[in-house]
mmCIF file with all atom_site columns, C-alpha atoms in Angstrom:
data_model
loop_
_atom_site.group_PDB
_atom_site.id
_atom_site.type_symbol
_atom_site.label_atom_id
_atom_site.label_alt_id
_atom_site.label_comp_id
_atom_site.label_asym_id
_atom_site.label_entity_id
_atom_site.label_seq_id
_atom_site.pdbx_PDB_ins_code
_atom_site.Cartn_x
_atom_site.Cartn_y
_atom_site.Cartn_z
_atom_site.occupancy
_atom_site.B_iso_or_equiv
_atom_site.pdbx_formal_charge
_atom_site.auth_seq_id
_atom_site.auth_comp_id
_atom_site.auth_asym_id
_atom_site.auth_atom_id
_atom_site.pdbx_PDB_model_num
ATOM 1   C CA . ASN A 1 1   ? -3.774  18.811 4.821   1.00 0.00 ? 1   ASN A CA 1
ATOM 2   C CA . LEU A 1 2   ? -6.291  19.406 2.322   1.00 0.00 ? 2   LEU A CA 1
ATOM 3   C CA . ILE A 1 3   ? -7.105  16.674 0.101   1.00 0.00 ? 3   ILE A CA 1
ATOM 4   C CA . GLY A 1 4   ? -9.407  15.356 -2.163  1.00 0.00 ? 4   GLY A CA 1
ATOM 5   C CA . ILE A 1 5   ? -10.019 11.741 -3.008  1.00 0.00 ? 5   ILE A CA 1
ATOM 6   C CA . ASN A 1 6   ? -12.431 10.422 -5.263  1.00 0.00 ? 6   ASN A CA 1
ATOM 7   C CA . SER A 1 7   ? -12.500 6.816  -3.874  1.00 0.00 ? 7   SER A CA 1
ATOM 8   C CA . ASN A 1 8   ? -14.688 4.489  -2.031  1.00 0.00 ? 8   ASN A CA 1
ATOM 9   C CA . MET A 1 9   ? -12.194 3.962  0.630   1.00 0.00 ? 9   MET A CA 1
ATOM 10  C CA . THR A 1 10  ? -13.478 3.500  4.587   1.00 0.00 ? 10  THR A CA 1
ATOM 11  C CA . LEU A 1 11  ? -12.119 4.668  7.573   1.00 0.00 ? 11  LEU A CA 1
ATOM 12  C CA . ASP A 1 12  ? -10.850 1.151  8.083   1.00 0.00 ? 12  ASP A CA 1
ATOM 13  C CA . LYS A 1 13  ? -9.456  0.795  4.595   1.00 0.00 ? 13  LYS A CA 1
ATOM 14  C CA . LEU A 1 14  ? -7.879  4.446  5.219   1.00 0.00 ? 14  LEU A CA 1
ATOM 15  C CA . LYS A 1 15  ? -5.994  2.991  8.189   1.00 0.00 ? 15  LYS A CA 1
ATOM 16  C CA . GLU A 1 16  ? -4.855  0.230  6.425   1.00 0.00 ? 16  GLU A CA 1
ATOM 17  C CA . LYS A 1 17  ? -3.110  2.366  3.932   1.00 0.00 ? 17  LYS A CA 1
ATOM 18  C CA . ILE A 1 18  ? -2.392  5.038  6.144   1.00 0.00 ? 18  ILE A CA 1
ATOM 19  C CA . GLY A 1 19  ? -1.370  3.026  9.390   1.00 0.00 ? 19  GLY A CA 1
ATOM 20  C CA . ALA A 1 20  ? -3.520  3.343  12.073  1.00 0.00 ? 20  ALA A CA 1
ATOM 21  C CA . ASP A 1 21  ? -1.187  4.911  14.597  1.00 0.00 ? 21  ASP A CA 1
ATOM 22  C CA . ASN A 1 22  ? -0.324  7.126  11.791  1.00 0.00 ? 22  ASN A CA 1
ATOM 23  C CA . LEU A 1 23  ? -3.654  8.743  11.374  1.00 0.00 ? 23  LEU A CA 1
ATOM 24  C CA . LEU A 1 24  ? -4.642  11.647 13.384  1.00 0.00 ? 24  LEU A CA 1
ATOM 25  C CA . VAL A 1 25  ? -7.348  12.844 12.096  1.00 0.00 ? 25  VAL A CA 1
ATOM 26  C CA . ILE A 1 26  ? -10.085 12.700 9.192   1.00 0.00 ? 26  ILE A CA 1
ATOM 27  C CA . GLN A 1 27  ? -12.066 16.520 9.078   1.00 0.00 ? 27  GLN A CA 1
ATOM 28  C CA . GLY A 1 28  ? -14.900 16.994 6.739   1.00 0.00 ? 28  GLY A CA 1
ATOM 29  C CA . ALA A 1 29  ? -17.542 19.736 6.665   1.00 0.00 ? 29  ALA A CA 1
ATOM 30  C CA . GLU A 1 30  ? -19.276 17.317 8.566   1.00 0.00 ? 30  GLU A CA 1
ATOM 31  C CA . LYS A 1 31  ? -18.081 14.305 10.047  1.00 0.00 ? 31  LYS A CA 1
ATOM 32  C CA . THR A 1 32  ? -14.772 13.375 11.928  1.00 0.00 ? 32  THR A CA 1
ATOM 33  C CA . TYR A 1 33  ? -12.051 11.135 13.093  1.00 0.00 ? 33  TYR A CA 1
ATOM 34  C CA . GLN A 1 34  ? -9.732  11.732 15.577  1.00 0.00 ? 34  GLN A CA 1
ATOM 35  C CA . LYS A 1 35  ? -7.111  9.177  17.088  1.00 0.00 ? 35  LYS A CA 1
ATOM 36  C CA . ARG A 1 36  ? -7.530  10.818 20.496  1.00 0.00 ? 36  ARG A CA 1
ATOM 37  C CA . TYR A 1 37  ? -11.349 10.619 21.193  1.00 0.00 ? 37  TYR A CA 1
ATOM 38  C CA . VAL A 1 38  ? -10.437 6.333  20.433  1.00 0.00 ? 38  VAL A CA 1
ATOM 39  C CA . GLY A 1 39  ? -11.097 4.198  23.483  1.00 0.00 ? 39  GLY A CA 1
ATOM 40  C CA . SER A 1 40  ? -12.785 7.503  25.455  1.00 0.00 ? 40  SER A CA 1
ATOM 41  C CA . ASP A 1 41  ? -15.068 9.522  23.083  1.00 0.00 ? 41  ASP A CA 1
ATOM 42  C CA . ASP A 1 42  ? -16.026 7.452  20.116  1.00 0.00 ? 42  ASP A CA 1
ATOM 43  C CA . ALA A 1 43  ? -19.083 8.413  19.932  1.00 0.00 ? 43  ALA A CA 1
ATOM 44  C CA . LEU A 1 44  ? -17.493 11.768 18.382  1.00 0.00 ? 44  LEU A CA 1
ATOM 45  C CA . ASN A 1 45  ? -16.156 9.730  15.575  1.00 0.00 ? 45  ASN A CA 1
ATOM 46  C CA . ASP A 1 46  ? -18.711 9.709  13.359  1.00 0.00 ? 46  ASP A CA 1
ATOM 47  C CA . PHE A 1 47  ? -16.722 9.719  9.851   1.00 0.00 ? 47  PHE A CA 1
ATOM 48  C CA . GLU A 1 48  ? -17.392 5.896  8.430   1.00 0.00 ? 48  GLU A CA 1
ATOM 49  C CA . MET A 1 49  ? -16.167 6.869  4.527   1.00 0.00 ? 49  MET A CA 1
ATOM 50  C CA . LEU A 1 50  ? -14.490 8.719  1.772   1.00 0.00 ? 50  LEU A CA 1
ATOM 51  C CA . GLU A 1 51  ? -17.552 10.635 -0.183  1.00 0.00 ? 51  GLU A CA 1
ATOM 52  C CA . PHE A 1 52  ? -17.621 11.681 -3.613  1.00 0.00 ? 52  PHE A CA 1
ATOM 53  C CA . GLY A 1 53  ? -16.881 15.025 -4.739  1.00 0.00 ? 53  GLY A CA 1
ATOM 54  C CA . LYS A 1 54  ? -16.347 16.259 -1.001  1.00 0.00 ? 54  LYS A CA 1
ATOM 55  C CA . ALA A 1 55  ? -12.557 17.055 0.107   1.00 0.00 ? 55  ALA A CA 1
ATOM 56  C CA . TYR A 1 56  ? -11.392 16.354 3.402   1.00 0.00 ? 56  TYR A CA 1
ATOM 57  C CA . TRP A 1 57  ? -8.749  17.976 6.009   1.00 0.00 ? 57  TRP A CA 1
ATOM 58  C CA . MET A 1 58  ? -6.325  14.766 6.787   1.00 0.00 ? 58  MET A CA 1
ATOM 59  C CA . GLU A 1 59  ? -3.448  15.180 9.368   1.00 0.00 ? 59  GLU A CA 1
ATOM 60  C CA . VAL A 1 60  ? -1.232  12.194 9.747   1.00 0.00 ? 60  VAL A CA 1
ATOM 61  C CA . ALA A 1 61  ? 2.124   11.358 11.895  1.00 0.00 ? 61  ALA A CA 1
ATOM 62  C CA . ASN A 1 62  ? 4.780   10.770 8.748   1.00 0.00 ? 62  ASN A CA 1
ATOM 63  C CA . SER A 1 63  ? 4.010   11.848 5.223   1.00 0.00 ? 63  SER A CA 1
ATOM 64  C CA . VAL A 1 64  ? 2.654   8.892  3.295   1.00 0.00 ? 64  VAL A CA 1
ATOM 65  C CA . GLU A 1 65  ? 1.316   8.426  -0.231  1.00 0.00 ? 65  GLU A CA 1
ATOM 66  C CA . ILE A 1 66  ? -1.603  6.100  -1.008  1.00 0.00 ? 66  ILE A CA 1
ATOM 67  C CA . SER A 1 67  ? -2.700  4.647  -3.978  1.00 0.00 ? 67  SER A CA 1
ATOM 68  C CA . TYR A 1 68  ? -6.589  3.952  -4.678  1.00 0.00 ? 68  TYR A CA 1
ATOM 69  C CA . THR A 1 69  ? -8.943  3.143  -7.163  1.00 0.00 ? 69  THR A CA 1
ATOM 70  C CA . PRO A 1 70  ? -10.775 6.146  -8.045  1.00 0.00 ? 70  PRO A CA 1
ATOM 71  C CA . LYS A 1 71  ? -14.785 5.906  -7.727  1.00 0.00 ? 71  LYS A CA 1
ATOM 72  C CA . SER A 1 72  ? -16.725 5.554  -10.269 1.00 0.00 ? 72  SER A CA 1
ATOM 73  C CA . ASP A 1 73  ? -19.486 7.528  -10.657 1.00 0.00 ? 73  ASP A CA 1
ATOM 74  C CA . ASP A 1 74  ? -21.989 9.011  -13.828 1.00 0.00 ? 74  ASP A CA 1
ATOM 75  C CA . ARG A 1 75  ? -22.300 12.476 -12.078 1.00 0.00 ? 75  ARG A CA 1
ATOM 76  C CA . LEU A 1 76  ? -20.055 15.241 -13.609 1.00 0.00 ? 76  LEU A CA 1
ATOM 77  C CA . GLU A 1 77  ? -21.325 18.224 -11.164 1.00 0.00 ? 77  GLU A CA 1
ATOM 78  C CA . ILE A 1 78  ? -20.737 19.737 -7.777  1.00 0.00 ? 78  ILE A CA 1
ATOM 79  C CA . VAL A 1 79  ? -23.927 21.203 -6.147  1.00 0.00 ? 79  VAL A CA 1
ATOM 80  C CA . LEU A 1 80  ? -22.226 24.137 -3.863  1.00 0.00 ? 80  LEU A CA 1
ATOM 81  C CA . LEU A 1 81  ? -24.833 25.821 -1.425  1.00 0.00 ? 81  LEU A CA 1
ATOM 82  C CA . SER A 1 82  ? -24.351 29.276 0.035   1.00 0.00 ? 82  SER A CA 1
ATOM 83  C CA . GLY A 1 83  ? -21.702 30.022 2.106   1.00 0.00 ? 83  GLY A CA 1
ATOM 84  C CA . TRP A 1 84  ? -18.338 27.756 2.402   1.00 0.00 ? 84  TRP A CA 1
ATOM 85  C CA . ASN A 1 85  ? -17.930 24.129 0.422   1.00 0.00 ? 85  ASN A CA 1
ATOM 86  C CA . MET A 1 86  ? -15.313 21.939 1.056   1.00 0.00 ? 86  MET A CA 1
ATOM 87  C CA . ILE A 1 87  ? -14.614 20.035 -2.671  1.00 0.00 ? 87  ILE A CA 1
ATOM 88  C CA . ASN A 1 88  ? -12.727 17.693 -4.123  1.00 0.00 ? 88  ASN A CA 1
ATOM 89  C CA . PRO A 1 89  ? -12.765 18.638 -7.749  1.00 0.00 ? 89  PRO A CA 1
ATOM 90  C CA . LEU A 1 90  ? -13.561 15.570 -10.411 1.00 0.00 ? 90  LEU A CA 1
ATOM 91  C CA . SER A 1 91  ? -10.875 17.446 -12.592 1.00 0.00 ? 91  SER A CA 1
ATOM 92  C CA . PRO A 1 92  ? -9.045  20.640 -13.774 1.00 0.00 ? 92  PRO A CA 1
ATOM 93  C CA . LEU A 1 93  ? -11.153 23.327 -14.497 1.00 0.00 ? 93  LEU A CA 1
ATOM 94  C CA . SER A 1 94  ? -9.637  27.082 -14.609 1.00 0.00 ? 94  SER A CA 1
ATOM 95  C CA . LEU A 1 95  ? -10.792 29.883 -13.029 1.00 0.00 ? 95  LEU A CA 1
ATOM 96  C CA . GLU A 1 96  ? -12.214 31.205 -16.026 1.00 0.00 ? 96  GLU A CA 1
ATOM 97  C CA . SER A 1 97  ? -14.712 28.443 -16.223 1.00 0.00 ? 97  SER A CA 1
ATOM 98  C CA . ILE A 1 98  ? -15.442 28.417 -12.467 1.00 0.00 ? 98  ILE A CA 1
ATOM 99  C CA . LYS A 1 99  ? -15.952 32.304 -12.575 1.00 0.00 ? 99  LYS A CA 1
ATOM 100 C CA . THR A 1 100 ? -18.442 31.411 -15.857 1.00 0.00 ? 100 THR A CA 1
ATOM 101 C CA . GLN A 1 101 ? -20.322 28.804 -13.669 1.00 0.00 ? 101 GLN A CA 1
ATOM 102 C CA . LEU A 1 102 ? -20.986 30.043 -10.846 1.00 0.00 ? 102 LEU A CA 1
ATOM 103 C CA . GLY A 1 103 ? -20.834 34.121 -11.764 1.00 0.00 ? 103 GLY A CA 1
ATOM 104 C CA . ASP A 1 104 ? -18.172 36.160 -10.973 1.00 0.00 ? 104 ASP A CA 1
ATOM 105 C CA . ASN A 1 105 ? -20.135 38.280 -8.607  1.00 0.00 ? 105 ASN A CA 1
ATOM 106 C CA . ASN A 1 106 ? -20.968 34.906 -6.455  1.00 0.00 ? 106 ASN A CA 1
ATOM 107 C CA . LEU A 1 107 ? -17.505 33.413 -6.439  1.00 0.00 ? 107 LEU A CA 1
ATOM 108 C CA . LYS A 1 108 ? -15.719 35.013 -2.885  1.00 0.00 ? 108 LYS A CA 1
ATOM 109 C CA . VAL A 1 109 ? -13.026 32.773 -2.326  1.00 0.00 ? 109 VAL A CA 1
ATOM 110 C CA . ILE A 1 110 ? -11.162 29.271 -3.802  1.00 0.00 ? 110 ILE A CA 1
ATOM 111 C CA . GLN A 1 111 ? -8.665  28.637 -1.062  1.00 0.00 ? 111 GLN A CA 1
ATOM 112 C CA . GLY A 1 112 ? -6.752  25.441 -1.929  1.00 0.00 ? 112 GLY A CA 1
ATOM 113 C CA . ALA A 1 113 ? -3.408  24.077 0.546   1.00 0.00 ? 113 ALA A CA 1
ATOM 114 C CA . LYS A 1 114 ? -0.967  26.422 -1.334  1.00 0.00 ? 114 LYS A CA 1
ATOM 115 C CA . ARG A 1 115 ? -3.035  28.930 -4.091  1.00 0.00 ? 115 ARG A CA 1
ATOM 116 C CA . THR A 1 116 ? -6.102  31.080 -3.183  1.00 0.00 ? 116 THR A CA 1
ATOM 117 C CA . TYR A 1 117 ? -8.465  33.606 -4.691  1.00 0.00 ? 117 TYR A CA 1
ATOM 118 C CA . GLN A 1 118 ? -10.249 36.241 -3.339  1.00 0.00 ? 118 GLN A CA 1
ATOM 119 C CA . LYS A 1 119 ? -12.612 38.666 -4.824  1.00 0.00 ? 119 LYS A CA 1
ATOM 120 C CA . ARG A 1 120 ? -11.506 41.251 -2.089  1.00 0.00 ? 120 ARG A CA 1
ATOM 121 C CA . TYR A 1 121 ? -7.665  41.211 -3.329  1.00 0.00 ? 121 TYR A CA 1
ATOM 122 C CA . LEU A 1 122 ? -9.062  42.488 -6.897  1.00 0.00 ? 122 LEU A CA 1
ATOM 123 C CA . GLU A 1 123 ? -11.691 44.695 -5.016  1.00 0.00 ? 123 GLU A CA 1
ATOM 124 C CA . SER A 1 124 ? -8.748  46.170 -2.743  1.00 0.00 ? 124 SER A CA 1
ATOM 125 C CA . LYS A 1 125 ? -6.481  46.348 -5.985  1.00 0.00 ? 125 LYS A CA 1
ATOM 126 C CA . LYS A 1 126 ? -3.701  43.839 -5.387  1.00 0.00 ? 126 LYS A CA 1
ATOM 127 C CA . PRO A 1 127 ? -4.512  41.446 -7.415  1.00 0.00 ? 127 PRO A CA 1
ATOM 128 C CA . LEU A 1 128 ? -1.260  39.801 -7.367  1.00 0.00 ? 128 LEU A CA 1
ATOM 129 C CA . LEU A 1 129 ? -2.162  38.016 -4.089  1.00 0.00 ? 129 LEU A CA 1
ATOM 130 C CA . ASN A 1 130 ? -4.081  35.587 -6.166  1.00 0.00 ? 130 ASN A CA 1
ATOM 131 C CA . ASP A 1 131 ? -2.111  32.746 -7.371  1.00 0.00 ? 131 ASP A CA 1
ATOM 132 C CA . PHE A 1 132 ? -4.859  30.520 -8.196  1.00 0.00 ? 132 PHE A CA 1
ATOM 133 C CA . ASN A 1 133 ? -5.606  29.611 -11.411 1.00 0.00 ? 133 ASN A CA 1
ATOM 134 C CA . ARG A 1 134 ? -7.082  26.256 -11.664 1.00 0.00 ? 134 ARG A CA 1
ATOM 135 C CA . PHE A 1 135 ? -8.349  23.389 -10.136 1.00 0.00 ? 135 PHE A CA 1
ATOM 136 C CA . GLU A 1 136 ? -5.572  20.387 -9.713  1.00 0.00 ? 136 GLU A CA 1
ATOM 137 C CA . ASN A 1 137 ? -6.737  16.621 -8.997  1.00 0.00 ? 137 ASN A CA 1
ATOM 138 C CA . GLN A 1 138 ? -6.329  15.182 -6.073  1.00 0.00 ? 138 GLN A CA 1
ATOM 139 C CA . ASN A 1 139 ? -6.446  18.350 -4.339  1.00 0.00 ? 139 ASN A CA 1
ATOM 140 C CA . GLY A 1 140 ? -9.129  19.710 -1.512  1.00 0.00 ? 140 GLY A CA 1
ATOM 141 C CA . TYR A 1 141 ? -10.452 23.270 -1.902  1.00 0.00 ? 141 TYR A CA 1
ATOM 142 C CA . LEU A 1 142 ? -12.300 25.493 0.197   1.00 0.00 ? 142 LEU A CA 1
ATOM 143 C CA . ILE A 1 143 ? -14.967 27.576 -2.013  1.00 0.00 ? 143 ILE A CA 1
ATOM 144 C CA . GLU A 1 144 ? -17.042 30.123 -0.836  1.00 0.00 ? 144 GLU A CA 1
ATOM 145 C CA . ILE A 1 145 ? -20.161 31.683 -2.686  1.00 0.00 ? 145 ILE A CA 1
ATOM 146 C CA . LEU A 1 146 ? -23.160 34.074 -1.938  1.00 0.00 ? 146 LEU A CA 1
ATOM 147 C CA . ASP A 1 147 ? -25.488 31.946 -3.687  1.00 0.00 ? 147 ASP A CA 1
ATOM 148 C CA . ASP A 1 148 ? -26.146 28.746 -4.433  1.00 0.00 ? 148 ASP A CA 1
ATOM 149 C CA . GLY A 1 149 ? -24.697 27.258 -7.505  1.00 0.00 ? 149 GLY A CA 1
ATOM 150 C CA . ILE A 1 150 ? -23.664 24.164 -9.417  1.00 0.00 ? 150 ILE A CA 1
ATOM 151 C CA . LEU A 1 151 ? -19.822 23.443 -11.052 1.00 0.00 ? 151 LEU A CA 1
ATOM 152 C CA . ASN A 1 152 ? -19.560 21.005 -14.347 1.00 0.00 ? 152 ASN A CA 1
ATOM 153 C CA . PHE A 1 153 ? -16.665 18.548 -14.653 1.00 0.00 ? 153 PHE A CA 1
ATOM 154 C CA . SER A 1 154 ? -15.250 15.812 -16.830 1.00 0.00 ? 154 SER A CA 1
ATOM 155 C CA . SER A 1 155 ? -14.460 12.937 -14.652 1.00 0.00 ? 155 SER A CA 1
ATOM 156 C CA . GLU A 1 156 ? -10.631 11.722 -13.847 1.00 0.00 ? 156 GLU A CA 1
ATOM 157 C CA . GLY A 1 157 ? -8.836  10.184 -11.040 1.00 0.00 ? 157 GLY A CA 1
ATOM 158 C CA . GLY A 1 158 ? -5.014  9.167  -9.729  1.00 0.00 ? 158 GLY A CA 1
ATOM 159 C CA . ARG A 1 159 ? -3.404  9.413  -6.435  1.00 0.00 ? 159 ARG A CA 1
ATOM 160 C CA . SER A 1 160 ? -2.422  11.417 -2.971  1.00 0.00 ? 160 SER A CA 1
ATOM 161 C CA . ASN A 1 161 ? 0.349   12.569 -1.322  1.00 0.00 ? 161 ASN A CA 1
ATOM 162 C CA . ILE A 1 162 ? -0.154  13.205 1.942   1.00 0.00 ? 162 ILE A CA 1
ATOM 163 C CA . LYS A 1 163 ? 2.263   14.591 4.617   1.00 0.00 ? 163 LYS A CA 1
#
């Protein structure tokens, strides 16, 4: 599952909430925890805690719902670098607003767990393949852009289901 949780939960807290045996993988853009590394390749597990505005691939053995307190942060923007970015939106934001902020020609792909926007679908006259219309809270997204950009949000928080 590609998820977004704006909380300061540590790995130990996540194991407590999800279950140490149930939590198989947390994969961020830069850091990972994999249960299979525990005890043999511990040095490969460098994930320590969730980071504000970032998304993670998470794998669990059995579905679980976790409650958390959203992290309080004064930042209302996420800086995106050229290429691929894994983000957790800070609040809902429409596709039109995203295009306005980043530039229509700058935005190549938005990929969520269920919905997608790909500029190439528009260029190849297949716009119906694009079903993404807005960021949703507690969901992670992969975004590909040509040039660096900034997304501005208003703050919110909540609850996540991990399946």
